[in-house]
Amino acid sequence: MWIVYFIACHDPKTEPEAIAQTDSSAVDSSIEPELDTSRFHALELSVTRAGVPQNKARITQPGTNRHWQTDENGHVAVLLDKHVHGRVALAAMVQDAHIGGLEYYDAGDLPLEASIDLRPMPEEDHDFYTFQDPGSPTNRETTAQCAHCHVSLNEQWTNSVHKSSASNPKLYDLYLGTSAHGEAQCETQGGTWESGPSGNGHTEEQCYIGSGVQPTLNGCVGSDCTETVEPAYCASCHSPGIDGDLHNRDLLDAQDRAFDNGVHCDVCHKVNEVDLNSELPGVSGKLKLLRPDDSGGPLDLQNALMFGPSPDVLNPKMGSVQRDHYQEAKFCSGCHELNQPVFVTEANIDLNRWPSGLLPIHSTYSELQYGQLTEEVSCQSCHMPPAAYTKNGADLGNIVEDDNPDIGSGWARLPGQVRKHSWVGPRSSDVDMLALAAGLFIEQSIDNGVLTATVTTKNIGPGHAIPTGEPLRSLILRVEARCNGIAQPVVGGDLIPDYGGYISMKTAGSDWTDWPQAEIGHRLRILQEGPDYIEYAGFGPFGDGQFTVEQKGLPKLELVGEVEIIDINNGAVITDTEIPNGSHIYLVESEPDWTRTGDPTGDLVGLSGFGFARVTQGVDGARFVPHFEAIDIVSDNRLMAQQAFTTTHEFSISCDSPSLSAQLLYRYAPPHLADERGWIETERVMVEVSQ
């Protein structure tokens, strides 16, 4: 076999381009370029797996971007760069074997022929395996902890939401039906104060109020909940590192390491395969883990096993096997894509709306697939940005200087090849992803004392919808006109829907004077809903033509009026003017104050603006319920990638030159749920514009 090397013309100080290989039958050997033996060394390599020649084995030289592929006989001619920083080495990989290789201590004494026999990877998942301790920046004394070598990556992960995925107090509030209220506040909120499990194996007194996975699916509260909830799904993604059987685990099984570390190194890097056809999320279904036999202890290098994106990791402590899915969006789909059945036993899903019998609860992966960017731009592209100053994943060559990189330290990688393990997102403090996600564009005109504003809200960043993920999230657009600092009255246009926030709500036909939660100074805001509906391009059946405009569930809202409560007589409210008729009436706080720092307060339903959300519905018609209570998705007008939606807003103005402002809020949870559970810091300003 003849090998012809094609080398591009470029600065001789730079590394040659990837080498093309051609069969000699079509090439005249006389045109083969002269080999620069001072820098390159030709070597004939054979690759086998347990003695069997391997076709299309991928061969790389660590520390360079050079790669080759074996022929059907397991042979390949390679051209090693002797000027690599560190020892000269070769790495070989196939999909069903550990990465194997050779390392040469003297670049001046390289052989002409060599062979690599790859060790088959295990085929059986061992549920007696104990997940490895990821360690922390202050606890990384031994090689039994990932942080011992992977210092930078561990520091990034330590501050990520993946780290706290199993210990987030809000998660347990929704799982147990508890809240953040203290004992005194619990009673005033209508909750019960009693002892029960609180996570990490602990039991404590806490406030039980509202729904939860256990009360809803198991029919129990507090200490009465002694059996595993099925099907809960929660632990499969929030605490996937529970030792033992990975299926149908109770979130309360997450203790110690599984509780403290949430989604950690040894879970993600034990994923052998991603099964997109599985209906179950996380390690119960989509993410197929392969855990080795660790009975020999941490020094049993023969049974070491880690999966990762790189084809050239030769450190025996890792037992590395290469997998492409670490660089693909489908890996993230394991937990960020969930179609679930209706869990509430007394209700059935509407098969006319949802023929599969499943509700689209999390659809981030699907949104990316069918968006303008497609999954060719993977989740990792944005949420794991390049670690520009990190030489490789192991800090033996980063923090600890190493003048001679080898299989222990790893070789330096090209800039951008090492990705941060911080998973930046809407809750990140170091990168404001929300500010990069959306844009607001406003125009205005004035005619006969009425200011008409058009506001276009656009998804300008993500390849998925905004908001995405947890369906309790929403975007609230607020639009306001002022004259001399005074808010001008709304006379028409689009309004903020019910999930903008209110204290209490009633529909037509009920007693509109009876408000037990009312206080003097509160207001009653009256809206008329429908009969017309708003057309929009949403996700799935809400955007592909399957649903009619009525089935897409976004009725037009009209502000009928607003009155102030000036007195309360024997439980009946007395208002400053007569309460007008409408389809819905909302008890709200006093007029919200919108400061120029962009911090809105108060209840926003019925104010000039709009909302973007996937709205769930429960058995009693309640809207924006947690997904374990959902029996339907009634609307989904979230903004897909590069999608825009324009709203109109009208104000009666008292000056010639009013100011106009628009603000987009990101809400992690609807106000009624946040108030019920005593949650704080549940919203952020994404963008604000004015003119």
Tab-separated table of N, CA, C and O in Angstrom, residues 218-291:
chain	number	residue	atom	x	y	z
A	218	ASN	N	-49.501	10.117	45.774
A	218	ASN	CA	-49.524	9.081	46.806
A	218	ASN	C	-50.635	9.283	47.825
A	218	ASN	O	-50.885	8.407	48.644
A	219	GLY	N	-51.268	10.457	47.780
A	219	GLY	CA	-52.354	10.721	48.714
A	219	GLY	C	-51.913	10.777	50.156
A	219	GLY	O	-52.672	10.417	51.068
A	220	CYS	N	-50.692	11.256	50.406
A	220	CYS	CA	-50.186	11.315	51.776
A	220	CYS	C	-49.488	12.642	52.013
A	220	CYS	O	-49.092	13.337	51.078
A	221	VAL	N	-49.340	12.997	53.288
A	221	VAL	CA	-48.685	14.237	53.674
A	221	VAL	C	-47.719	13.948	54.818
A	221	VAL	O	-48.047	13.206	55.756
A	222	GLY	N	-46.536	14.547	54.731
A	222	GLY	CA	-45.583	14.479	55.829
A	222	GLY	C	-45.125	13.078	56.164
A	222	GLY	O	-44.772	12.278	55.295
A	223	SER	N	-45.152	12.751	57.453
A	223	SER	CA	-44.630	11.481	57.939
A	223	SER	C	-45.443	10.289	57.461
A	223	SER	O	-45.006	9.142	57.578
A	224	ASP	N	-46.657	10.539	56.925
A	224	ASP	CA	-47.466	9.439	56.406
A	224	ASP	C	-46.926	8.903	55.082
A	224	ASP	O	-47.310	7.814	54.656
A	225	CYS	N	-46.057	9.673	54.419
A	225	CYS	CA	-45.507	9.250	53.128
A	225	CYS	C	-44.306	8.348	53.362
A	225	CYS	O	-43.179	8.819	53.542
A	226	THR	N	-44.535	7.064	53.374
A	226	THR	CA	-43.467	6.104	53.679
A	226	THR	C	-43.100	5.232	52.490
A	226	THR	O	-42.097	4.523	52.545
A	227	GLU	N	-43.872	5.271	51.412
A	227	GLU	CA	-43.603	4.418	50.265
A	227	GLU	C	-43.132	5.252	49.078
A	227	GLU	O	-43.413	6.440	48.971
A	228	THR	N	-42.412	4.583	48.179
A	228	THR	CA	-41.926	5.247	46.982
A	228	THR	C	-43.084	5.697	46.100
A	228	THR	O	-44.024	4.948	45.875
A	229	VAL	N	-43.003	6.914	45.624
A	229	VAL	CA	-44.018	7.441	44.735
A	229	VAL	C	-43.759	6.926	43.329
A	229	VAL	O	-42.651	7.030	42.810
A	230	GLU	N	-44.755	6.345	42.705
A	230	GLU	CA	-44.621	5.887	41.331
A	230	GLU	C	-45.837	6.345	40.532
A	230	GLU	O	-46.965	6.167	40.987
A	231	PRO	N	-45.646	6.860	39.325
A	231	PRO	CA	-44.348	7.213	38.766
A	231	PRO	C	-44.047	8.672	39.072
A	231	PRO	O	-44.882	9.528	38.835
A	232	ALA	N	-42.910	8.993	39.623
A	232	ALA	CA	-42.587	10.355	40.013
A	232	ALA	C	-41.669	11.038	39.013
A	232	ALA	O	-41.813	12.219	38.752
A	233	TYR	N	-40.712	10.322	38.445
A	233	TYR	CA	-39.771	10.849	37.459
A	233	TYR	C	-38.725	11.780	38.070
A	233	TYR	O	-37.656	11.952	37.508
A	234	CYS	N	-39.053	12.415	39.177
A	234	CYS	CA	-38.216	13.517	39.670
A	234	CYS	C	-36.761	13.107	39.867
A	234	CYS	O	-35.838	13.774	39.415
A	235	ALA	N	-36.557	11.988	40.592
A	235	ALA	CA	-35.199	11.589	40.945
A	235	ALA	C	-34.374	11.236	39.721
A	235	ALA	O	-33.142	11.396	39.740
A	236	SER	N	-34.995	10.776	38.656
A	236	SER	CA	-34.252	10.330	37.480
A	236	SER	C	-33.414	11.436	36.867
A	236	SER	O	-32.403	11.167	36.221
A	237	CYS	N	-33.835	12.678	37.040
A	237	CYS	CA	-33.074	13.809	36.508
A	237	CYS	C	-32.495	14.700	37.598
A	237	CYS	O	-31.385	15.208	37.456
A	238	HIS	N	-33.235	14.896	38.679
A	238	HIS	CA	-32.764	15.810	39.720
A	238	HIS	C	-31.699	15.183	40.621
A	238	HIS	O	-30.828	15.890	41.125
A	239	SER	N	-31.789	13.886	40.844
A	239	SER	CA	-30.772	13.210	41.676
A	239	SER	C	-30.426	11.869	41.053
A	239	SER	O	-30.692	10.816	41.623
A	240	PRO	N	-29.813	11.913	39.870
A	240	PRO	CA	-29.538	10.672	39.146
A	240	PRO	C	-28.430	9.833	39.762
A	240	PRO	O	-28.243	8.684	39.358
A	241	GLY	N	-27.697	10.385	40.734
A	241	GLY	CA	-26.569	9.667	41.312
A	241	GLY	C	-26.910	8.858	42.541
A	241	GLY	O	-26.047	8.648	43.408
A	242	ILE	N	-28.146	8.370	42.651
A	242	ILE	CA	-28.508	7.486	43.758
A	242	ILE	C	-27.953	6.100	43.448
A	242	ILE	O	-28.234	5.529	42.397
A	243	ASP	N	-27.170	5.552	44.351
A	243	ASP	CA	-26.577	4.242	44.121
A	243	ASP	C	-27.648	3.163	44.040
A	243	ASP	O	-28.711	3.260	44.661
A	244	GLY	N	-27.362	2.106	43.293
A	244	GLY	CA	-28.278	0.981	43.185
A	244	GLY	C	-29.133	1.055	41.944
A	244	GLY	O	-28.732	1.606	40.909
A	245	ASP	N	-30.332	0.495	42.020
A	245	ASP	CA	-31.271	0.491	40.899
A	245	ASP	C	-31.599	1.928	40.506
A	245	ASP	O	-31.942	2.755	41.353
A	246	LEU	N	-31.508	2.223	39.227
A	246	LEU	CA	-31.716	3.598	38.753
A	246	LEU	C	-33.170	3.909	38.447
A	246	LEU	O	-33.508	5.057	38.184
A	247	HIS	N	-34.051	2.920	38.491
A	247	HIS	CA	-35.418	3.109	38.024
A	247	HIS	C	-36.384	3.356	39.178
A	247	HIS	O	-36.290	2.735	40.240
A	248	ASN	N	-37.334	4.284	38.943
A	248	ASN	CA	-38.437	4.543	39.877
A	248	ASN	C	-37.952	4.803	41.299
A	248	ASN	O	-38.507	4.278	42.267
A	249	ARG	N	-36.924	5.619	41.422
A	249	ARG	CA	-36.427	5.974	42.745
A	249	ARG	C	-37.204	7.169	43.291
A	249	ARG	O	-37.572	8.092	42.564
A	250	ASP	N	-37.448	7.154	44.574
A	250	ASP	CA	-38.085	8.276	45.259
A	250	ASP	C	-37.046	9.377	45.438
A	250	ASP	O	-35.876	9.103	45.734
A	251	LEU	N	-37.460	10.616	45.265
A	251	LEU	CA	-36.524	11.724	45.458
A	251	LEU	C	-35.920	11.696	46.859
A	251	LEU	O	-34.776	12.117	47.062
A	252	LEU	N	-36.669	11.183	47.832
A	252	LEU	CA	-36.158	11.120	49.206
A	252	LEU	C	-35.075	10.061	49.368
A	252	LEU	O	-34.422	9.996	50.411
A	253	ASP	N	-34.868	9.208	48.346
A	253	ASP	CA	-33.741	8.273	48.375
A	253	ASP	C	-32.413	8.996	48.186
A	253	ASP	O	-31.350	8.418	48.447
A	254	ALA	N	-32.465	10.225	47.685
A	254	ALA	CA	-31.244	11.000	47.460
A	254	ALA	C	-30.707	11.503	48.791
A	254	ALA	O	-31.274	12.419	49.397
A	255	GLN	N	-29.629	10.900	49.241
A	255	GLN	CA	-29.027	11.283	50.508
A	255	GLN	C	-27.524	11.411	50.338
A	255	GLN	O	-26.920	10.812	49.447
A	256	ASP	N	-26.937	12.207	51.219
A	256	ASP	CA	-25.491	12.399	51.252
A	256	ASP	C	-24.963	12.817	49.877
A	256	ASP	O	-25.337	13.851	49.370
A	257	ARG	N	-24.133	11.983	49.247
A	257	ARG	CA	-23.489	12.369	47.993
A	257	ARG	C	-24.512	12.634	46.889
A	257	ARG	O	-24.375	13.580	46.114
A	258	ALA	N	-25.555	11.800	46.804
A	258	ALA	CA	-26.566	11.988	45.760
A	258	ALA	C	-27.358	13.267	45.977
A	258	ALA	O	-27.766	13.932	45.016
A	259	PHE	N	-27.595	13.642	47.236
A	259	PHE	CA	-28.323	14.868	47.568
A	259	PHE	C	-27.441	16.093	47.370
A	259	PHE	O	-27.864	17.093	46.770
A	260	ASP	N	-26.227	16.026	47.845
A	260	ASP	CA	-25.337	17.188	47.830
A	260	ASP	C	-24.866	17.563	46.433
A	260	ASP	O	-24.576	18.731	46.169
A	261	ASN	N	-24.767	16.578	45.545
A	261	ASN	CA	-24.101	16.813	44.265
A	261	ASN	C	-25.012	16.792	43.050
A	261	ASN	O	-24.561	17.106	41.951
A	262	GLY	N	-26.272	16.412	43.220
A	262	GLY	CA	-27.213	16.483	42.105
A	262	GLY	C	-26.722	15.784	40.856
A	262	GLY	O	-26.413	14.594	40.849
A	263	VAL	N	-26.648	16.535	39.770
A	263	VAL	CA	-26.126	16.023	38.491
A	263	VAL	C	-24.625	16.252	38.503
A	263	VAL	O	-24.171	17.380	38.321
A	264	HIS	N	-23.869	15.195	38.718
A	264	HIS	CA	-22.423	15.384	38.894
A	264	HIS	C	-21.610	14.589	37.875
A	264	HIS	O	-22.149	13.853	37.037
A	265	CYS	N	-20.289	14.728	37.979
A	265	CYS	CA	-19.347	14.203	36.991
A	265	CYS	C	-19.566	12.729	36.686
A	265	CYS	O	-19.677	12.320	35.529
A	266	ASP	N	-19.607	11.923	37.744
A	266	ASP	CA	-19.593	10.475	37.543
A	266	ASP	C	-20.919	9.960	37.008
A	266	ASP	O	-20.984	8.843	36.501
A	267	VAL	N	-21.982	10.735	37.123
A	267	VAL	CA	-23.250	10.344	36.500
A	267	VAL	C	-23.179	10.611	34.998
A	267	VAL	O	-23.402	9.716	34.173
A	268	CYS	N	-22.868	11.842	34.635
A	268	CYS	CA	-22.846	12.202	33.216
A	268	CYS	C	-21.826	11.377	32.438
A	268	CYS	O	-22.071	11.004	31.286
A	269	HIS	N	-20.695	11.099	33.056
A	269	HIS	CA	-19.632	10.395	32.339
A	269	HIS	C	-19.703	8.881	32.504
A	269	HIS	O	-18.716	8.185	32.257
A	270	LYS	N	-20.884	8.411	32.895
A	270	LYS	CA	-21.188	6.978	32.825
A	270	LYS	C	-22.278	6.701	31.779
A	270	LYS	O	-22.773	5.590	31.682
A	271	VAL	N	-22.642	7.725	30.993
A	271	VAL	CA	-23.699	7.562	29.986
A	271	VAL	C	-23.097	6.949	28.730
A	271	VAL	O	-22.315	7.587	28.014
A	272	ASN	N	-23.492	5.711	28.457
A	272	ASN	CA	-22.999	4.977	27.305
A	272	ASN	C	-23.827	5.259	26.053
A	272	ASN	O	-23.318	5.213	24.941
A	273	GLU	N	-25.103	5.576	26.248
A	273	GLU	CA	-26.003	5.718	25.106
A	273	GLU	C	-27.159	6.635	25.482
A	273	GLU	O	-27.564	6.690	26.644
A	274	VAL	N	-27.686	7.339	24.504
A	274	VAL	CA	-28.890	8.155	24.680
A	274	VAL	C	-29.993	7.542	23.823
A	274	VAL	O	-29.869	7.452	22.599
A	275	ASP	N	-31.068	7.104	24.477
A	275	ASP	CA	-32.185	6.454	23.794
A	275	ASP	C	-33.311	7.463	23.606
A	275	ASP	O	-34.105	7.707	24.513
A	276	LEU	N	-33.388	8.046	22.417
A	276	LEU	CA	-34.395	9.065	22.154
A	276	LEU	C	-35.807	8.488	22.093
A	276	LEU	O	-36.788	9.239	22.167
A	277	ASN	N	-35.934	7.186	21.965
A	277	ASN	CA	-37.253	6.570	21.865
A	277	ASN	C	-37.872	6.255	23.226
A	277	ASN	O	-39.050	5.909	23.296
A	278	SER	N	-37.114	6.363	24.277
A	278	SER	CA	-37.646	6.065	25.602
A	278	SER	C	-38.566	7.186	26.066
A	278	SER	O	-38.256	8.371	25.908
A	279	GLU	N	-39.708	6.813	26.640
A	279	GLU	CA	-40.624	7.818	27.177
A	279	GLU	C	-40.206	8.269	28.568
A	279	GLU	O	-40.636	9.332	29.029
A	280	LEU	N	-39.387	7.469	29.248
A	280	LEU	CA	-38.957	7.819	30.603
A	280	LEU	C	-37.742	8.732	30.543
A	280	LEU	O	-36.853	8.540	29.705
A	281	PRO	N	-37.668	9.709	31.425
A	281	PRO	CA	-36.559	10.664	31.380
A	281	PRO	C	-35.347	10.177	32.163
A	281	PRO	O	-35.421	9.238	32.959
A	282	GLY	N	-34.234	10.853	31.956
A	282	GLY	CA	-33.051	10.672	32.776
A	282	GLY	C	-32.540	9.254	32.823
A	282	GLY	O	-32.632	8.491	31.852
A	283	VAL	N	-31.981	8.899	33.986
A	283	VAL	CA	-31.338	7.597	34.129
A	283	VAL	C	-32.337	6.458	34.218
A	283	VAL	O	-31.946	5.286	34.239
A	284	SER	N	-33.634	6.773	34.291
A	284	SER	CA	-34.652	5.721	34.249
A	284	SER	C	-34.967	5.287	32.825
A	284	SER	O	-35.586	4.241	32.626
A	285	GLY	N	-34.569	6.091	31.845
A	285	GLY	CA	-34.965	5.777	30.478
A	285	GLY	C	-33.993	6.240	29.419
A	285	GLY	O	-33.206	5.465	28.900
A	286	LYS	N	-34.034	7.532	29.090
A	286	LYS	CA	-33.269	8.027	27.948
A	286	LYS	C	-31.757	7.887	28.120
A	286	LYS	O	-31.039	7.638	27.152
A	287	LEU	N	-31.264	8.095	29.318
A	287	LEU	CA	-29.824	8.036	29.559
A	287	LEU	C	-29.442	6.638	30.026
A	287	LEU	O	-29.776	6.228	31.141
A	288	LYS	N	-28.751	5.899	29.165
A	288	LYS	CA	-28.359	4.525	29.463
A	288	LYS	C	-26.967	4.518	30.089
A	288	LYS	O	-25.965	4.717	29.402
A	289	LEU	N	-26.929	4.310	31.399
A	289	LEU	CA	-25.657	4.298	32.103
A	289	LEU	C	-25.020	2.917	32.030
A	289	LEU	O	-25.712	1.889	31.969
A	290	LEU	N	-23.713	2.903	32.053
A	290	LEU	CA	-22.953	1.657	32.129
A	290	LEU	C	-21.926	1.825	33.244
A	290	LEU	O	-20.939	2.535	33.095
A	291	ARG	N	-22.221	1.195	34.380
A	291	ARG	CA	-21.361	1.307	35.551
A	291	ARG	C	-20.501	0.055	35.675
A	291	ARG	O	-21.015	-1.063	35.578
